[in-house]
mmCIF file of C-alpha atoms in Angstrom:
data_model
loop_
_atom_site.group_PDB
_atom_site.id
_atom_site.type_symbol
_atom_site.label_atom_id
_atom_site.label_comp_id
_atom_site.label_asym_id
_atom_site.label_seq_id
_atom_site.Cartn_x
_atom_site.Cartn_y
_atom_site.Cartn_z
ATOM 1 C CA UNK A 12 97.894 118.403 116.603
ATOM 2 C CA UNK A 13 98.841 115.846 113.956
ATOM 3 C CA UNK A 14 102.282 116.844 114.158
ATOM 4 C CA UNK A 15 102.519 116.375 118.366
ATOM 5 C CA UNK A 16 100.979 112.570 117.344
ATOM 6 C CA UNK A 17 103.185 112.037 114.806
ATOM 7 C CA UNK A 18 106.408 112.830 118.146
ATOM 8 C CA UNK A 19 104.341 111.274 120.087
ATOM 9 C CA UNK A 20 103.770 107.751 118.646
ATOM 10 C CA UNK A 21 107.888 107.874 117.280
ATOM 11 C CA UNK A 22 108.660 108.417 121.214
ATOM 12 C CA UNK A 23 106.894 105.559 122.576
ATOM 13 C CA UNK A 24 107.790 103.170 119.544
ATOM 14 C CA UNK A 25 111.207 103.746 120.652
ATOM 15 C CA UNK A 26 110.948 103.448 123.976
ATOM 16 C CA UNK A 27 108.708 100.019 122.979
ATOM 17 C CA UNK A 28 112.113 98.954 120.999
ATOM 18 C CA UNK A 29 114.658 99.972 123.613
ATOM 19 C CA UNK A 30 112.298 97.473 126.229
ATOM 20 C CA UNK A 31 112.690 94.844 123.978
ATOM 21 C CA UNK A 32 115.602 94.813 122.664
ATOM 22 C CA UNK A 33 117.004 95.017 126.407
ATOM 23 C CA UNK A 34 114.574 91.587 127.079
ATOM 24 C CA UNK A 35 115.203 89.799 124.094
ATOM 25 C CA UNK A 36 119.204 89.976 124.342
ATOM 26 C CA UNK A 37 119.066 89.139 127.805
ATOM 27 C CA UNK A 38 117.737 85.977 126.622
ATOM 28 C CA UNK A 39 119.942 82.787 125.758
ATOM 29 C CA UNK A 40 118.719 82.300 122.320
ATOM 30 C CA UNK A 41 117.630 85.476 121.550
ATOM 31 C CA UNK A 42 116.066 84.790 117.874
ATOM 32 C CA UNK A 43 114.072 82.344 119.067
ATOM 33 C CA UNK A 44 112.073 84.986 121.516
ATOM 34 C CA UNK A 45 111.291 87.202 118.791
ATOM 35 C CA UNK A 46 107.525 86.678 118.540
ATOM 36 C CA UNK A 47 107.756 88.066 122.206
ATOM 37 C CA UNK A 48 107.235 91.786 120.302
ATOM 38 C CA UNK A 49 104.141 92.934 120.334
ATOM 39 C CA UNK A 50 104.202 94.302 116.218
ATOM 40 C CA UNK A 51 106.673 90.945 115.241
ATOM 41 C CA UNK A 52 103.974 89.611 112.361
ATOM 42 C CA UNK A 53 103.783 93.281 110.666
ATOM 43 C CA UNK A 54 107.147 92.974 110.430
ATOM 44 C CA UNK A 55 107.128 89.606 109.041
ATOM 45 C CA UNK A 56 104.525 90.551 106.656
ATOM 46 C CA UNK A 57 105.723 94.139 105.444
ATOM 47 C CA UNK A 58 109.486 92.230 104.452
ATOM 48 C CA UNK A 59 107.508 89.551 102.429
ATOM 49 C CA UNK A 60 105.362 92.278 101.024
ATOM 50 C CA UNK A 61 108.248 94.865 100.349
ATOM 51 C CA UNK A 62 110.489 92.137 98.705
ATOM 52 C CA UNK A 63 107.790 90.972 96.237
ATOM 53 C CA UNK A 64 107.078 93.875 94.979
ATOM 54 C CA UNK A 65 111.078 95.249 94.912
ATOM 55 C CA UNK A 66 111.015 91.536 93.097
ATOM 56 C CA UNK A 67 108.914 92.946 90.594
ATOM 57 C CA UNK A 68 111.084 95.670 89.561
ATOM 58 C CA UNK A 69 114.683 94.501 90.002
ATOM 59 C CA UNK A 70 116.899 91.797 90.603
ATOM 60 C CA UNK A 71 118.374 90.600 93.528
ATOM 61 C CA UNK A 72 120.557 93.096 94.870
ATOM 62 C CA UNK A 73 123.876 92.955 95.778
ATOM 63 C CA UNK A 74 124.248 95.308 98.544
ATOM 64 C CA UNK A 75 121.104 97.287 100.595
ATOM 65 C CA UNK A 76 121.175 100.357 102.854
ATOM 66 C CA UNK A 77 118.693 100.360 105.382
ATOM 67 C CA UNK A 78 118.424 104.270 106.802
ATOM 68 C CA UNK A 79 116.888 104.179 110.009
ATOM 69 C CA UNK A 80 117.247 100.599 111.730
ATOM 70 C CA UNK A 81 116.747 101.176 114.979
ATOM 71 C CA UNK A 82 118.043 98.879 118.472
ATOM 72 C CA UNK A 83 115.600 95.518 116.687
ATOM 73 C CA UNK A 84 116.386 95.805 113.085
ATOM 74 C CA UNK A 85 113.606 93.566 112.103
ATOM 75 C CA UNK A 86 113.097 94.596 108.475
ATOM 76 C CA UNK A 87 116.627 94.181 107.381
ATOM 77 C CA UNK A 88 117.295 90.914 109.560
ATOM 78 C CA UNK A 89 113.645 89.098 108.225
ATOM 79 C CA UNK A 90 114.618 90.212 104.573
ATOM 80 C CA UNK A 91 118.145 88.664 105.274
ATOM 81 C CA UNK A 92 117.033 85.252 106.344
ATOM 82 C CA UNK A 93 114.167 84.546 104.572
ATOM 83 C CA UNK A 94 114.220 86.509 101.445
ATOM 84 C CA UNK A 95 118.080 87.661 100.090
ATOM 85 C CA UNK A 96 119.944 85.028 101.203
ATOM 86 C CA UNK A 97 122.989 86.405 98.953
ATOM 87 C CA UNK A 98 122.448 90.525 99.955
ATOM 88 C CA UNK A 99 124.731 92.104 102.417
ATOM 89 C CA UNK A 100 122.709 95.393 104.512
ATOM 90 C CA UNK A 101 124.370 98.452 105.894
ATOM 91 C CA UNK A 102 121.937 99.632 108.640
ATOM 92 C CA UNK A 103 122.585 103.288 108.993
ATOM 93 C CA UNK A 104 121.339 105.091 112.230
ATOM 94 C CA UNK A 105 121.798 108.318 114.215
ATOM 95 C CA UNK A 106 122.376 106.942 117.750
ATOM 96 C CA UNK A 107 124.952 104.797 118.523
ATOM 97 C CA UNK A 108 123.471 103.267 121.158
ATOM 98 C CA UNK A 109 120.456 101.814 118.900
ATOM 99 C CA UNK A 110 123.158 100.373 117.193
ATOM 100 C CA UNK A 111 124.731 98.501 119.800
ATOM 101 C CA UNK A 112 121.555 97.175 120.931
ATOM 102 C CA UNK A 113 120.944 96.016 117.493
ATOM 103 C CA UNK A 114 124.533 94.700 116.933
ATOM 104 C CA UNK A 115 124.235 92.447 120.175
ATOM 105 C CA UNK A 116 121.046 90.913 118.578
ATOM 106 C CA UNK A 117 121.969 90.230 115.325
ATOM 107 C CA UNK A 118 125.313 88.925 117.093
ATOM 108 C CA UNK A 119 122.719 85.767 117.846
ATOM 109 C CA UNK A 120 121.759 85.370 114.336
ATOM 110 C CA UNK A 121 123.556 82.532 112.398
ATOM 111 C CA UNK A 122 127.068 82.982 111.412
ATOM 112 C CA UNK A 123 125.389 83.324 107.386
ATOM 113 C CA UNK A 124 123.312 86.299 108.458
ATOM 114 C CA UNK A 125 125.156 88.089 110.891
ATOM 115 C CA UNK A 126 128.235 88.166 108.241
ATOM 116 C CA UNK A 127 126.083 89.999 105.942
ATOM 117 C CA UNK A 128 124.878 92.360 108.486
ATOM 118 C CA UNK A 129 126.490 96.080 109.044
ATOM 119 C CA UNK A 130 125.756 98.679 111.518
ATOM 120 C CA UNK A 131 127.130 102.282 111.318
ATOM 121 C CA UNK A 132 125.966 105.180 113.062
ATOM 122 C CA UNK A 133 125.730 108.513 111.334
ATOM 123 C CA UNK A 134 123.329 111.160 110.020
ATOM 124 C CA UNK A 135 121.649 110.712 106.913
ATOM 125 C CA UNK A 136 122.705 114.075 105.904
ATOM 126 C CA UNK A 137 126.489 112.945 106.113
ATOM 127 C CA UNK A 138 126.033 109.952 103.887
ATOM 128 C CA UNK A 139 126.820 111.101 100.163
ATOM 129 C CA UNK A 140 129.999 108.674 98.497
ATOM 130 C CA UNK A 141 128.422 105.692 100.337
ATOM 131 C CA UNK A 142 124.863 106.112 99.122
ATOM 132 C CA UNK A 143 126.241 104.857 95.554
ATOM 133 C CA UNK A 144 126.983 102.030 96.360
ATOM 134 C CA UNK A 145 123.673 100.125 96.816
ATOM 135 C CA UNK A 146 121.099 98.983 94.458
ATOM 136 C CA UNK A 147 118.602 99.236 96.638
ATOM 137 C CA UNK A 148 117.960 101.648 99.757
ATOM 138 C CA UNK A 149 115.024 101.419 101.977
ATOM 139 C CA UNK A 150 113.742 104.799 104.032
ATOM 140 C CA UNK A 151 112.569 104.084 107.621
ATOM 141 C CA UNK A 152 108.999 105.773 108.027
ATOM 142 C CA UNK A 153 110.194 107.784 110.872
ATOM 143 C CA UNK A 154 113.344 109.200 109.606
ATOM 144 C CA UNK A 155 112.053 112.967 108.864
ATOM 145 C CA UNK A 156 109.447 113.812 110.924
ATOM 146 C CA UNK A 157 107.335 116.721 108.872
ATOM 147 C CA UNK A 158 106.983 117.156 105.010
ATOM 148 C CA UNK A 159 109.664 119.522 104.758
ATOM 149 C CA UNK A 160 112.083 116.752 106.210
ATOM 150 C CA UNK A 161 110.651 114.220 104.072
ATOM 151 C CA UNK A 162 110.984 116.137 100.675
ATOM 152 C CA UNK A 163 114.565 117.212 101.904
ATOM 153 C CA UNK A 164 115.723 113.958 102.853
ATOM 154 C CA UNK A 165 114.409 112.017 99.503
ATOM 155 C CA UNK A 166 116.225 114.859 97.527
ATOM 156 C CA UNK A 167 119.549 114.434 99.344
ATOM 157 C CA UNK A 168 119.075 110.663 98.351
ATOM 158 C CA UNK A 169 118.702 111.342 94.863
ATOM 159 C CA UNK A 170 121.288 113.547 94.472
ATOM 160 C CA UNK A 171 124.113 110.833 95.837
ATOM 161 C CA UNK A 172 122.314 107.804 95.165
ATOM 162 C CA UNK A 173 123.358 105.652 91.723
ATOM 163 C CA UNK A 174 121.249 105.819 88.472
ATOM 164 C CA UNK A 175 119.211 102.951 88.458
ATOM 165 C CA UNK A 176 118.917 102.032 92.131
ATOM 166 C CA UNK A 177 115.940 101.666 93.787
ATOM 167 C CA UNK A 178 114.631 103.457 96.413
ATOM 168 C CA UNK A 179 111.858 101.586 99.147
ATOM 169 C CA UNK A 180 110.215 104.619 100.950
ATOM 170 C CA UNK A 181 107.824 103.447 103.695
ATOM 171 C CA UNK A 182 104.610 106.450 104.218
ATOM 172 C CA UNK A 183 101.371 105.993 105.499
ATOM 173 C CA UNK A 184 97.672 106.210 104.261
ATOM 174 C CA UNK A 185 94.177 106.967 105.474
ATOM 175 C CA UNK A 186 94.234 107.342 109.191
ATOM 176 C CA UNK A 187 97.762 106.080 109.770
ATOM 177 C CA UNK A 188 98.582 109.388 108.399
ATOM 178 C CA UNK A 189 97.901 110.981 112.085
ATOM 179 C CA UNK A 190 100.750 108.702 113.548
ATOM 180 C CA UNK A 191 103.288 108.551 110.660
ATOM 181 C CA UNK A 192 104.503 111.069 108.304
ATOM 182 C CA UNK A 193 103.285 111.093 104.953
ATOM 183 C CA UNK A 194 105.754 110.790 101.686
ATOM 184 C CA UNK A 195 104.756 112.647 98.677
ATOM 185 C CA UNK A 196 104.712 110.987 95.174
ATOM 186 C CA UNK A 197 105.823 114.709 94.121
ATOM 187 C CA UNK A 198 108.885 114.994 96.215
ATOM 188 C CA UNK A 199 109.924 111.233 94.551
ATOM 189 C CA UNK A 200 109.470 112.708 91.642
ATOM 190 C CA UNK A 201 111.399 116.294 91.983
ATOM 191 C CA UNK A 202 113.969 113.836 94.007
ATOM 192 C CA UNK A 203 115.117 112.621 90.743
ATOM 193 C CA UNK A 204 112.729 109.357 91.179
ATOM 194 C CA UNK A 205 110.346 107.702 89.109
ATOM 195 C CA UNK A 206 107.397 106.024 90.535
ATOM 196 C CA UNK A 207 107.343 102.364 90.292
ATOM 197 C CA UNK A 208 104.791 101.039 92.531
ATOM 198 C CA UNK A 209 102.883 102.532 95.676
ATOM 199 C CA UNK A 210 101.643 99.907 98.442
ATOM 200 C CA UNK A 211 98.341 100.664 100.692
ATOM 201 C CA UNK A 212 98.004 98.051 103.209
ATOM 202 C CA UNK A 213 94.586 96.470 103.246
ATOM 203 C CA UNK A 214 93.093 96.299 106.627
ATOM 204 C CA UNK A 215 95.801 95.546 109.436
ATOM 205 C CA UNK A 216 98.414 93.422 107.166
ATOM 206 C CA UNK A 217 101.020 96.111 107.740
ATOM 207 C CA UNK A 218 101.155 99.529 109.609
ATOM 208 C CA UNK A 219 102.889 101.057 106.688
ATOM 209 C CA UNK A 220 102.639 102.263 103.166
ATOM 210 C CA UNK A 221 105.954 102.249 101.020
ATOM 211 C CA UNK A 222 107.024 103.706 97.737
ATOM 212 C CA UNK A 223 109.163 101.545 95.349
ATOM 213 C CA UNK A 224 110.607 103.984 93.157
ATOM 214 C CA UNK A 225 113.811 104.231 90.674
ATOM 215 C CA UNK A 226 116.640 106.260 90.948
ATOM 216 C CA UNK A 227 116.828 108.572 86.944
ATOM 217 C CA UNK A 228 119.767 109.562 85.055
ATOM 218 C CA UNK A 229 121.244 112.195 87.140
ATOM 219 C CA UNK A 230 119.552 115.378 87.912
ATOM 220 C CA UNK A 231 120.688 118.605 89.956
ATOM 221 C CA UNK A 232 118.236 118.004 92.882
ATOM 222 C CA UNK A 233 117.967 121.300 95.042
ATOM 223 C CA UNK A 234 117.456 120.602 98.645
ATOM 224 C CA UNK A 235 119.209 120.890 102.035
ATOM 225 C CA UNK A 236 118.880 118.352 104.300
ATOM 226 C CA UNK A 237 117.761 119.785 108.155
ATOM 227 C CA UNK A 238 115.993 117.019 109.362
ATOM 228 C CA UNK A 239 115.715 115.448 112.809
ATOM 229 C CA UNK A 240 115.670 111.381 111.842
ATOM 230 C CA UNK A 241 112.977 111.332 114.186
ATOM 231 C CA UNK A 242 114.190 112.674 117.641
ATOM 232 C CA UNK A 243 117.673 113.126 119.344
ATOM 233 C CA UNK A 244 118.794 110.345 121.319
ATOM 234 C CA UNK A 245 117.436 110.793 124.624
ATOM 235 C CA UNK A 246 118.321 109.747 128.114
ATOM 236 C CA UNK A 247 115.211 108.324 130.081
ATOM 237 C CA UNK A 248 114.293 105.471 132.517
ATOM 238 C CA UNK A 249 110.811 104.452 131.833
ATOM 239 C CA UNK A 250 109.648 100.757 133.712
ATOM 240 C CA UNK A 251 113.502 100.242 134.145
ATOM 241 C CA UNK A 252 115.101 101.478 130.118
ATOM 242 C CA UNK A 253 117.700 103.536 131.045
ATOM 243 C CA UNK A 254 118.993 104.129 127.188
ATOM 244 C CA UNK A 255 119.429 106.906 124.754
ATOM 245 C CA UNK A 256 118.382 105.328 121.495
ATOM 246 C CA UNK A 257 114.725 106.318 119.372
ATOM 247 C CA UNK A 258 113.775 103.934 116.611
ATOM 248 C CA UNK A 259 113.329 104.839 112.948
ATOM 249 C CA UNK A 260 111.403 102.013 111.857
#
């Protein structure tokens, strides 16, 4: 049963996303409208929480991937404007037309932050060369739905991801456990990760969890990855979204 809520919740919050993003970028100053979400303060608060405690561990990085951004890329656009002013972010997700949803948006961004902001739509099983390239890369709580996924997907980061970077994995706790898929401290750590700090949120700050973890010298990491991000793009009309796209936030 947890496993049907877990596809259940990741539908809606993508059809949720799709709405929006179609209202908000219908609108003439789109970032201005973005309290209009319903979940716009968790976001708010889970970039200022993820960035001070990433703060705590590393510098400011150059470059960030963001695996699983979704049509609003909220947690990549908050972190560029108000907390790494200097970082450039490659959002990385499955459906191509979440990313042109999200492109549009961040098209309305100033010219500062949109400059800095990349979209590019692929699997995170096809992304190997690339993944050494950033210092830091954050991991959408949706993107591999069941343990298995989880545990395959973190190893498949370690294995391409640079010694030293720093992975932000978002899980949940408690109860929020029947709605989001849970990440393992001991799948980090067979990923080739060490633990650097775990967040719980306290009461309803944030939705989600995350894992702040480093990347070790190099390791062989066994692990295939055969994980569905969180669903395939699907085709539906529901209160007038006619799109294909499923968010990985």
């Amino acid at each position: 049963m947890r496993q049907d809520l877990i596809r259940l919740c990741s539908a809606a919050e993508g059809l949720l996303e799709a709405h929006y993003s179609n209202m908000l970028t219908a609108l003439d100053n789109p970032l201005d409208h973005l309290g209009r979400f319903p979940y716009f303060d968790n976001y708010i608060n889970l970039s200022k929480l993820e960035h001070d405690l990433l703060a705590g561990h590393v510098a400011a990085p150059a470059r960030v991937a963001f695996i699983g951004s979704g049509p609003l890329p909220f947690s990549s656009l908050f972190l560029a404007m108000y907390h790494l002013p200097d970082t450039r972010f490659d959002n990385y997700d499955r459906c191509s037309v979440a990313n042109g949803r999200a492109m549009k948006l961040v098209g309305a961004a100033d010219e500062g932050v949109r400059a800095r902001m990349a979209f590019h739509t692929a699997e995170v099983a096809d992304l190997t060369a690339e993944l050494g390239a950033y210092d830091v890369v954050f991991l959408a709580a949706l993107v591999g739905m069941t343990s298995e996924e989880k545990a395959n997907t973190i190893a498949h980061l370690g294995k391409h991801m640079a010694d030293g970077a720093v992975l932000v994995a978002r899980s949940a706790h408690g109860a929020r456990a029947f709605l989001y898929p849970v990440v393992e401290l001991d799948d980090i750590g067979r990923g080739g990760f060490q633990v650097l700090a775990v967040h719980h949120p306290a009461g309803d700050e944030v939705f989600n969890s995350f894992i702040v973890a480093r990347k070790q010298e190099h390791i062989s990491t066994v692990g295939t990855i055969g994980c569905s991000w969180q669903h395939e793009c699907i085709w539906t009309t529901i209160e007038g979204v006619a799109d294909g796209e499923m968010s990985f936030k």
